[in-house]
CSV table of C-alpha atoms in Angstrom, one decimal:
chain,number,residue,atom,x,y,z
A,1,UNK,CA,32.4,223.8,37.4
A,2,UNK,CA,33.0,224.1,41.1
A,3,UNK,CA,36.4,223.8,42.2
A,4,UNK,CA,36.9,221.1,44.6
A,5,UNK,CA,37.7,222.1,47.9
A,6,UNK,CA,41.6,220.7,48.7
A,7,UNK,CA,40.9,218.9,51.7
A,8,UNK,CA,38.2,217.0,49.7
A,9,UNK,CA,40.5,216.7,47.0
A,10,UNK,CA,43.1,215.3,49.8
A,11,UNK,CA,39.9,212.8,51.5
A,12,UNK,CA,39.4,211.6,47.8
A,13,UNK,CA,43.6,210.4,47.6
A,14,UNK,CA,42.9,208.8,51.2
A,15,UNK,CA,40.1,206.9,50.0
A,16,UNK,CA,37.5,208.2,51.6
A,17,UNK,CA,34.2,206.9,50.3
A,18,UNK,CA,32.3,210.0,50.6
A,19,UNK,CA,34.6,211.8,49.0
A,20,UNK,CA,35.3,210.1,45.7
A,21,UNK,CA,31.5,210.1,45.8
A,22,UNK,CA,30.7,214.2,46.2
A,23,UNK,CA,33.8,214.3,43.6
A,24,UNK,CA,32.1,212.1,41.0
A,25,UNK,CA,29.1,214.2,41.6
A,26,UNK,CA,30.3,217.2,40.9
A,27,UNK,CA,32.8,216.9,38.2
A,28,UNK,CA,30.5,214.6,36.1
A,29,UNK,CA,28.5,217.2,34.1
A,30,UNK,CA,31.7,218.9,33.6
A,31,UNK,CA,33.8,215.9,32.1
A,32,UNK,CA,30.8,214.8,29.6
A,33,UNK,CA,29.8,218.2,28.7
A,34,UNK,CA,33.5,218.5,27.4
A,35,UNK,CA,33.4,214.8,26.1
A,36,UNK,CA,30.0,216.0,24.0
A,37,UNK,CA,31.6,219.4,22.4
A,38,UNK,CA,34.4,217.0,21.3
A,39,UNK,CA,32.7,213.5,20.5
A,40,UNK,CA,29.2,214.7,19.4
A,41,UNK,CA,28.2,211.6,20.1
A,42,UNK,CA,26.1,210.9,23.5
A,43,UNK,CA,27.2,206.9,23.3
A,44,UNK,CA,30.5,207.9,22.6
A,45,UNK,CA,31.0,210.9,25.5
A,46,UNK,CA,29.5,208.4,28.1
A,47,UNK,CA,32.1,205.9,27.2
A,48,UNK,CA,34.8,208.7,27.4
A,49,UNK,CA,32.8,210.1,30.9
A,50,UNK,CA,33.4,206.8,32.5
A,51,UNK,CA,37.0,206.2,30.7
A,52,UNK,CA,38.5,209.6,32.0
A,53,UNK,CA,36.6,209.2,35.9
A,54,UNK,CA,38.4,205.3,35.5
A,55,UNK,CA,41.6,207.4,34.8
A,56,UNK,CA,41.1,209.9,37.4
A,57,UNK,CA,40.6,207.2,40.2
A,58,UNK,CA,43.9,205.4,39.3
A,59,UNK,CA,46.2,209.1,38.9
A,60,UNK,CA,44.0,210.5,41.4
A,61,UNK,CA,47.1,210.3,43.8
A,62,UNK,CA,49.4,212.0,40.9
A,63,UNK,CA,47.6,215.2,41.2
A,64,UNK,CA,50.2,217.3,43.5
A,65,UNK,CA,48.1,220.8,43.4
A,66,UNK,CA,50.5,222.4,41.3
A,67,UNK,CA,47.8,223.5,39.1
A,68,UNK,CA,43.6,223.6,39.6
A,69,UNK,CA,41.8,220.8,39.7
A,70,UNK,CA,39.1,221.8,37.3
A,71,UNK,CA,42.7,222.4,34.8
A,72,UNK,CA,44.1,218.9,35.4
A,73,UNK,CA,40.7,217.3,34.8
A,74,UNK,CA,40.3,219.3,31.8
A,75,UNK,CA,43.4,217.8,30.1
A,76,UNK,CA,42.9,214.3,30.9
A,77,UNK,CA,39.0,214.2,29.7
A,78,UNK,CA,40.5,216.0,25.9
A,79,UNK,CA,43.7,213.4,25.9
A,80,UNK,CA,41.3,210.8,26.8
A,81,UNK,CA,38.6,212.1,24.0
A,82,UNK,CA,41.8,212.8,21.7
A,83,UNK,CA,42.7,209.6,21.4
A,84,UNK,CA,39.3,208.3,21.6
A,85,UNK,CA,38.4,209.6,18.1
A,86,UNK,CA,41.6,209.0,16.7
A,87,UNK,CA,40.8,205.3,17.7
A,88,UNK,CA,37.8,205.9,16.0
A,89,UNK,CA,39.2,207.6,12.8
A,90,UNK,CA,38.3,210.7,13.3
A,91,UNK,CA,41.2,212.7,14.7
A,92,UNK,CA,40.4,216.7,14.9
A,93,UNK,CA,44.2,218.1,15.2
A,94,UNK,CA,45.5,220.5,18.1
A,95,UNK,CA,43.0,222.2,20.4
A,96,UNK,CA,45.5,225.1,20.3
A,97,UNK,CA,45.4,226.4,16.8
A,98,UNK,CA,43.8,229.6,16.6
A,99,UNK,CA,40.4,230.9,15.8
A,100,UNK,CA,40.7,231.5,12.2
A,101,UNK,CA,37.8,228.7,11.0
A,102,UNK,CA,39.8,225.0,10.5
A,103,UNK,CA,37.3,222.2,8.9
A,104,UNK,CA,33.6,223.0,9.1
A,105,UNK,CA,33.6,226.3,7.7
A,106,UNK,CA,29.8,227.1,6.8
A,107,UNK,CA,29.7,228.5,3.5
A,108,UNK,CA,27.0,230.4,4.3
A,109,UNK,CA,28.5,231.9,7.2
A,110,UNK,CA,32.0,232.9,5.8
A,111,UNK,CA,33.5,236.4,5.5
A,112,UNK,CA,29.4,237.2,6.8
A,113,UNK,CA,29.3,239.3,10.2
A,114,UNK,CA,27.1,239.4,12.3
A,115,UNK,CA,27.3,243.1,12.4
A,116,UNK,CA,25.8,243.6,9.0
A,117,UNK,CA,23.0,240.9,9.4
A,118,UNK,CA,20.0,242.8,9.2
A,119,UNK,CA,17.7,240.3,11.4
A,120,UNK,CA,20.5,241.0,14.3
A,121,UNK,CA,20.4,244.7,13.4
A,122,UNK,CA,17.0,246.0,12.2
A,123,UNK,CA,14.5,245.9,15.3
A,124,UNK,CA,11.7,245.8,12.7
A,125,UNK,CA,12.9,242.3,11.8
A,126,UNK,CA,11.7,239.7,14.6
A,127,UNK,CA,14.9,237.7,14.7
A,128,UNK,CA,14.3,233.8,15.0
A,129,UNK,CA,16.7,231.9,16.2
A,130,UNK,CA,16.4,227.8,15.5
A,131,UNK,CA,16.6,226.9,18.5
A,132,UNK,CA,15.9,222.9,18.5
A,133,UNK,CA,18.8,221.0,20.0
A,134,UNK,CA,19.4,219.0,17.1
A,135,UNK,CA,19.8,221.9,15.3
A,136,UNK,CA,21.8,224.0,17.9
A,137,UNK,CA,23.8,220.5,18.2
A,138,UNK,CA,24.8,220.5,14.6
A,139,UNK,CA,25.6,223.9,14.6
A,140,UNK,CA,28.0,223.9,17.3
A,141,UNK,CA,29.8,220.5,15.3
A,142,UNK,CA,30.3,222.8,12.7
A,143,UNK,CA,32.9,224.6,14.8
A,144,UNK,CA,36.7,223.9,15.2
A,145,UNK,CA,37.1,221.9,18.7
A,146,UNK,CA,39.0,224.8,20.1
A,147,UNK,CA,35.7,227.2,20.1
A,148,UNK,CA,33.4,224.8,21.0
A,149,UNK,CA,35.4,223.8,24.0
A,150,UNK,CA,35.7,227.2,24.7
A,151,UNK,CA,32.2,228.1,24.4
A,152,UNK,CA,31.4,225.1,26.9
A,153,UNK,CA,33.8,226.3,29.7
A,154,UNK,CA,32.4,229.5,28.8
A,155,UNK,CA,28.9,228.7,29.2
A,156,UNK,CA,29.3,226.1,32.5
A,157,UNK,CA,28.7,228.2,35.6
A,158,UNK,CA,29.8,231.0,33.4
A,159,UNK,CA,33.3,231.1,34.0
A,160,UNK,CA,36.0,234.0,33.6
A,161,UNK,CA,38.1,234.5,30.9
A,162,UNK,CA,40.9,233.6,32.6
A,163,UNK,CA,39.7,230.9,34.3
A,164,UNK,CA,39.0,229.4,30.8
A,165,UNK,CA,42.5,230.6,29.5
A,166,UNK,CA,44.3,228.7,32.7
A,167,UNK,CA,42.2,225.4,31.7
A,168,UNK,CA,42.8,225.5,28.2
A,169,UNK,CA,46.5,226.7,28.1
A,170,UNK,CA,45.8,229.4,26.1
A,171,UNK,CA,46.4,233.4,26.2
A,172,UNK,CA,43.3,235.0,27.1
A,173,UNK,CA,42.8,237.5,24.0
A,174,UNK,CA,42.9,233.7,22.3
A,175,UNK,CA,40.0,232.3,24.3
A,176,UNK,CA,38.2,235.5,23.8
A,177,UNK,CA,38.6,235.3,20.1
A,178,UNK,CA,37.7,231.6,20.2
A,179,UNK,CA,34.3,232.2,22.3
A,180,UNK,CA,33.9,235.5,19.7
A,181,UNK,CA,34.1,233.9,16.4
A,182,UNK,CA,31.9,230.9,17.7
A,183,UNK,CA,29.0,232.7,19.0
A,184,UNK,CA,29.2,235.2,15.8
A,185,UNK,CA,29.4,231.8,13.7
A,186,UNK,CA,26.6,230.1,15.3
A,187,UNK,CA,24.3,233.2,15.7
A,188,UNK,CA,24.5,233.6,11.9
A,189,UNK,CA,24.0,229.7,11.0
A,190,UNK,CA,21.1,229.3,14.0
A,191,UNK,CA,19.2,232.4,12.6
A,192,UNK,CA,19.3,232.0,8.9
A,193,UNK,CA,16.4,230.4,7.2
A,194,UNK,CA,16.2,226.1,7.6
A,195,UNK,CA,17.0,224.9,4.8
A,196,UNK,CA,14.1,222.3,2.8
A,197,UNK,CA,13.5,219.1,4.8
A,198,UNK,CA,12.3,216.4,2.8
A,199,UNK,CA,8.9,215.8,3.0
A,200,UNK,CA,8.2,212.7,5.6
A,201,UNK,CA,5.0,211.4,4.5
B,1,UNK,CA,31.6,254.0,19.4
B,2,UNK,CA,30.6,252.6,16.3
B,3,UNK,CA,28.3,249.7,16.3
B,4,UNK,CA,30.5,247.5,14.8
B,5,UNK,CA,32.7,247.7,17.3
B,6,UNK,CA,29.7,247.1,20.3
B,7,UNK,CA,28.6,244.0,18.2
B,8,UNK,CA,31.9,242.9,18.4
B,9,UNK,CA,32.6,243.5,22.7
B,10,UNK,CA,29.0,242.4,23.0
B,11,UNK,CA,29.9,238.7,21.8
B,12,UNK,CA,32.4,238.6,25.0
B,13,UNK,CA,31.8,241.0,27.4
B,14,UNK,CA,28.6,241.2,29.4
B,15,UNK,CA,26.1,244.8,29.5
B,16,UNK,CA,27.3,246.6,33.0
B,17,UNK,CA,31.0,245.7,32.5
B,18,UNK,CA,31.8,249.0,30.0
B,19,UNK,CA,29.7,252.6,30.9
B,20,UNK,CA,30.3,253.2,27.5
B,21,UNK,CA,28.8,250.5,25.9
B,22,UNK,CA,26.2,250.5,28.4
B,23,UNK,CA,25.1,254.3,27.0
B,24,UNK,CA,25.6,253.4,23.6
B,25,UNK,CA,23.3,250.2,24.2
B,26,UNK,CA,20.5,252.6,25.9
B,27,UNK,CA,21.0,254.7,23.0
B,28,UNK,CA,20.7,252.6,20.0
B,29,UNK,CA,17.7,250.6,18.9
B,30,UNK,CA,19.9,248.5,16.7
B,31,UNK,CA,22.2,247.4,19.4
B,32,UNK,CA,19.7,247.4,22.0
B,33,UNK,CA,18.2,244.7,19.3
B,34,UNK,CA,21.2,242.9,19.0
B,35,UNK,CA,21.8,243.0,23.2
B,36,UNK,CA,18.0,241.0,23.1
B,37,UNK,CA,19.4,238.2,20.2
B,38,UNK,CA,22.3,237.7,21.7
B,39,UNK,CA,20.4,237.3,25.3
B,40,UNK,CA,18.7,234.9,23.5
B,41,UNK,CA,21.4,232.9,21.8
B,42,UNK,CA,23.5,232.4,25.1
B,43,UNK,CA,19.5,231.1,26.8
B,44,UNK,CA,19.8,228.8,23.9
B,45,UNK,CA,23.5,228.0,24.4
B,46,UNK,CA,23.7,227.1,28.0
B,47,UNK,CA,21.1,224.6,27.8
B,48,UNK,CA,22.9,222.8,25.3
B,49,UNK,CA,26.5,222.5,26.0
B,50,UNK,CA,26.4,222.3,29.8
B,51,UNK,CA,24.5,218.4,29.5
B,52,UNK,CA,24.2,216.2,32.4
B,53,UNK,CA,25.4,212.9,31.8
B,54,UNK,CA,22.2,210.3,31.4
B,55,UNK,CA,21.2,208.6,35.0
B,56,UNK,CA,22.3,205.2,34.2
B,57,UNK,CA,25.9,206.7,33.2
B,58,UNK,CA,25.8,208.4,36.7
B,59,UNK,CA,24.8,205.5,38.0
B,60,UNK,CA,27.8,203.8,36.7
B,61,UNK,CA,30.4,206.5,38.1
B,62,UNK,CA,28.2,206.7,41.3
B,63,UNK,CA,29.7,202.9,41.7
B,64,UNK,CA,32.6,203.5,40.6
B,65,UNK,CA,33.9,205.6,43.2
B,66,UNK,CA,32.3,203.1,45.6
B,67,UNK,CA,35.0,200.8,44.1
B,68,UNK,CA,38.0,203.0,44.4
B,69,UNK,CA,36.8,204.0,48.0
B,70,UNK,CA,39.5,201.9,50.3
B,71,UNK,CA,37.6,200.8,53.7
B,72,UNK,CA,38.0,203.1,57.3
B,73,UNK,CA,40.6,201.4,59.5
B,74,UNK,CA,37.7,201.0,62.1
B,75,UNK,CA,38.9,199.3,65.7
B,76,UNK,CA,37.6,196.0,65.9
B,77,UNK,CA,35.2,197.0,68.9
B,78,UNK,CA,34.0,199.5,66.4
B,79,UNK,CA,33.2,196.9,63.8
B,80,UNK,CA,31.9,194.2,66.0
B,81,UNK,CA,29.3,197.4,67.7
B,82,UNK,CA,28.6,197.7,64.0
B,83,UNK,CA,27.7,194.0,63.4
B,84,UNK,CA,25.8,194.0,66.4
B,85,UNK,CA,23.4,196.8,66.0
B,86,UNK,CA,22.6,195.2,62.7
B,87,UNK,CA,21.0,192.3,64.6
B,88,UNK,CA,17.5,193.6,65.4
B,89,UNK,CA,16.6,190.3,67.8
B,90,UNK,CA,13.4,192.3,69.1
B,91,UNK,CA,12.0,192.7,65.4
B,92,UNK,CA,13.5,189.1,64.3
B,93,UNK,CA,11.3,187.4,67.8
B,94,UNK,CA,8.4,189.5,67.4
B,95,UNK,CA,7.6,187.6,64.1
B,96,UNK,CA,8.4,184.5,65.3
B,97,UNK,CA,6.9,183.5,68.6
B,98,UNK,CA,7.5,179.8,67.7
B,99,UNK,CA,11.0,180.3,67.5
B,100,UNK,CA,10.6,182.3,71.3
B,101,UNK,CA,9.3,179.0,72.6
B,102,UNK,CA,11.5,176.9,70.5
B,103,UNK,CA,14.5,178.4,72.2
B,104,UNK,CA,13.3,178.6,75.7
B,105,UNK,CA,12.9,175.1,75.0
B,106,UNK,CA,16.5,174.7,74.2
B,107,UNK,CA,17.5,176.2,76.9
B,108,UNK,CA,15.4,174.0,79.2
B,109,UNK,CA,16.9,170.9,77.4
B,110,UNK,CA,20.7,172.2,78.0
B,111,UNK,CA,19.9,172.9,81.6
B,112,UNK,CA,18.7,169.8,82.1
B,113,UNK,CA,21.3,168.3,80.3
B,114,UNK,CA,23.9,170.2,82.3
B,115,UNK,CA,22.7,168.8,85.4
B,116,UNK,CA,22.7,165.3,84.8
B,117,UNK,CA,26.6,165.6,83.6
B,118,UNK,CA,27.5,168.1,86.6
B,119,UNK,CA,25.8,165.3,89.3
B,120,UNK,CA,27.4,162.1,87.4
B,121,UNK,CA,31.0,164.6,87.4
B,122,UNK,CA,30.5,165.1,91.1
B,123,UNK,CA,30.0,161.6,91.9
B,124,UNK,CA,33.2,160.6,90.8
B,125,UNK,CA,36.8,161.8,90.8
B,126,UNK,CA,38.5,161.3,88.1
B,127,UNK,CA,42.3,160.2,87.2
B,128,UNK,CA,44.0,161.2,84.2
B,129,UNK,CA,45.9,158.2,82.6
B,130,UNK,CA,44.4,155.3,84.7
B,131,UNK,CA,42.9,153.5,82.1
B,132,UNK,CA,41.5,150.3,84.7
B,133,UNK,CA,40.1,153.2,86.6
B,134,UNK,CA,38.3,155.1,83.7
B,135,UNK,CA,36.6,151.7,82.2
B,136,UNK,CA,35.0,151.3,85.8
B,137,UNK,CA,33.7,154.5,85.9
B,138,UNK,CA,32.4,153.8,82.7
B,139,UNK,CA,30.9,150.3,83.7
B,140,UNK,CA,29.5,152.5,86.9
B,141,UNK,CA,27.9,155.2,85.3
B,142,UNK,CA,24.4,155.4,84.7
B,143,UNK,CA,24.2,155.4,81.1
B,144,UNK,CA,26.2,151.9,80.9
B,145,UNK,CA,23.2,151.0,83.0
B,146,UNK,CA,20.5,151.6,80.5
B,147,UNK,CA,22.2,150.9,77.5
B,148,UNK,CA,23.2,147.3,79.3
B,149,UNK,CA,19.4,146.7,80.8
B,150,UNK,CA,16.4,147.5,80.7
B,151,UNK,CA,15.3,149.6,83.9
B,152,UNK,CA,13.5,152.9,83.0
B,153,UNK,CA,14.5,155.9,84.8
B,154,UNK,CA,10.6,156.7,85.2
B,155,UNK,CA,11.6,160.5,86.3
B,156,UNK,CA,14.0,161.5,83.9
B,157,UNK,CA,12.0,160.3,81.1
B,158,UNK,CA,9.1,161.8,82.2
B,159,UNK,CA,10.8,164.8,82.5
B,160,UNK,CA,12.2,164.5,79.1
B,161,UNK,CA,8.8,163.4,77.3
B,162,UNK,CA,7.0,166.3,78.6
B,163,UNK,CA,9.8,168.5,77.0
B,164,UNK,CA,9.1,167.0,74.1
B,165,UNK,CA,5.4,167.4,74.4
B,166,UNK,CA,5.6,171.1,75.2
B,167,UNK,CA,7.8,171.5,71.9
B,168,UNK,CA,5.2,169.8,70.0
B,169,UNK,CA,1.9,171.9,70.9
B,170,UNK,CA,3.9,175.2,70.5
B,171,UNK,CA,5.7,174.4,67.3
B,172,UNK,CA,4.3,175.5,63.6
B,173,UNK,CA,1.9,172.4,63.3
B,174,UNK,CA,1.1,172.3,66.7
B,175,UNK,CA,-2.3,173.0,68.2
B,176,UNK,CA,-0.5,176.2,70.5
B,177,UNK,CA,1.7,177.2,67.6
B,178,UNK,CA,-1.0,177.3,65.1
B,179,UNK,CA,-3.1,179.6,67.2
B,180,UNK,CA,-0.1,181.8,67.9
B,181,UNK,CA,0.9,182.4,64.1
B,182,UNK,CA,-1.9,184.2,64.2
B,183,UNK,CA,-0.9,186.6,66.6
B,184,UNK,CA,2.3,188.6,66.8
B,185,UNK,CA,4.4,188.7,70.3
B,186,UNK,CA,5.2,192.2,71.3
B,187,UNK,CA,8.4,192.0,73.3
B,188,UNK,CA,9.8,195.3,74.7
């Protein structure tokens, strides 16, 4: 995620058509990426896309500079989606707690390390990872929110760690942990065996 | 280094970050292994949590912003320059040649018009408020004339009917204007 320049930050409070424009271009894969990793939904993040860019246009002249863009925008697309599923029934808690697994746990996955998997370990093994996005998609749902969304700033532009720390509000050897335990957790649920599909005749 | 421990900086830290782990990764199969899965994983990774939002949603936002966007305070001169160039008369005549005549026509018409009220306004002076004196000019003016009688002004209304024969041939179901709807005008 590019960091809006200030002055076109400053043209975009002005008014200035072209610059609400280049914003909306380039902060749009950023917002519904993060409104995906929390709704899971592609119906649901587009209603939340257009919700939080509806949101930024009115506050838009709120936005003083104290902190980064990219931060500020961050934390109105996750109160947005926050209260989107909890609208919805589906509330997911604090994006704060720590990584220690909350809701989702995979059973096959738990107290497992990825250290001691032998298809990660033994060169002799091919390792296959599944690799469809339904699959990757389900996968990452089975993480808390607070890894996913750090996995997503992590894997958008490939941002620091402390970039990623700033947006979320977190101390860094937190998002660290939080973008460890999920790649460890979805490296061992994307390369263990599919289980049986039923048969589609 | 144990390769516990690499597994575990591999997950967040990248290969040329740690000369360590970089010789313990050129040394060891296993973790050289693992360096390749995890390459693969984040392959896999980035191309699905970094989604661009569907065209019709950025379609939506696109407008959105047009919305919000507050117009320039342009100078009126600015905005009327605007309004002008928008008016392309050479394209707008060159497909209409009828409408070329049509308004040369027009402008005929006016001109002729314009005289006959400039020479009946010359022939007389008149007086504001001197109602007797307005009725006679009235009563004296040509048009009293031949809406009281009968006498043809022979010139003016030839002049007049060959206006109106002229507009005929070179309008749309004219013989002129059929043959020129053929044909496009090329004005400079």
């Amino acid at each position: 995620m590019a960091e809006p320049s200030p002055a076109l930050v400053r043209r975009a409070q002005a008014g200035d058509r072209d610059a609400l424009s280049t914003l909306v271009q380039s902060q749009q894969t950023y917002v519904y990426s993060i409104a995906m990793s929390l709704m899971h939904n592609p119906a649901d993040a587009a209603d939340m896309t257009q919700e939080a860019f509806i949101r930024l246009m009115r506050s838009l002249g709120t936005y003083r500079a104290e902190t980064k863009f990219t931060t500020w925008l961050y934390r109105l697309v996750t109160n947005i989606c926050l209260d989107g599923l909890r609208r919805r029934g589906r509330p997911i808690g604090s994006l704060d707690e720590p990584s220690s697994g909350q809701g989702g746990e995979d059973a096959q996955t738990s107290g497992e390390r990825l250290a001691d998997t032998d298809r990660w370990t033994q060169p002799e093994l091919e390792l296959e990872l599944r690799e469809s996005a339904t699959e990757v998609r389900s996968a990452l749902a089975s993480l808390p929110a607070a890894q996913r969304l750090a996995l997503t700033l992590h894997y958008f532009e490939d941002q620091r760690y402390e970039d990623i720390a700033d947006v979320m509000g977190l101390p860094l050897n937190t998002v660290k942990s939080h973008i460890r335990r999920g790649k460890e957790r979805l490296a061992l649920v994307l390369s263990s065996p599919a289980e049986e599909q039923p048969c589609s005749a | 280094m144990q390769c516990v421990d690499v597994t575990e900086r591999l997950l967040v830290d990248k290969l040329g970050s740690d000369p360590e782990l970089d010789r313990h990764v050129a040394e060891c199969t296993r973790c050289g292994h693992m360096v390749r899965g995890l390459d693969r994983l984040d392959a896999v990774l980035t191309s699905t949590v970094v989604l661009m939002p569907p065209l019709e949603l950025q379609y939506q936002l696109a407008q959105l912003a047009l919305e919000y966007a507050r117009p320039a305070n342009a100078s009126w001169w600015t905005r009327a320059s605007a309004v002008l160039r928008q008016v392309n008369l050479a394209e707008w005549l060159a497909q209409r040649p009828q409408m070329v005549a049509a308004q040369g026509l027009a402008a005929i018409m006016l001109a002729l018009a314009s005289w006959q009220i400039f020479g009946w306004m010359t022939a007389f002076q008149p007086v504001v408020g001197d109602a007797a004196y307005a009725m006679q000019l009235v009563a004296a003016s040509p048009a009293s004339v031949y809406l009281g009688g009968l006498p043809f002004d022979l010139q003016s209304m030839g002049i007049w009917s060959a206006v109106g024969i002229v507009g005929w041939l070179i309008s749309e179901n004219g013989w002129l204007g059929r043959r020129l709807s053929a044909t496009r005008l090329r004005l400079p």
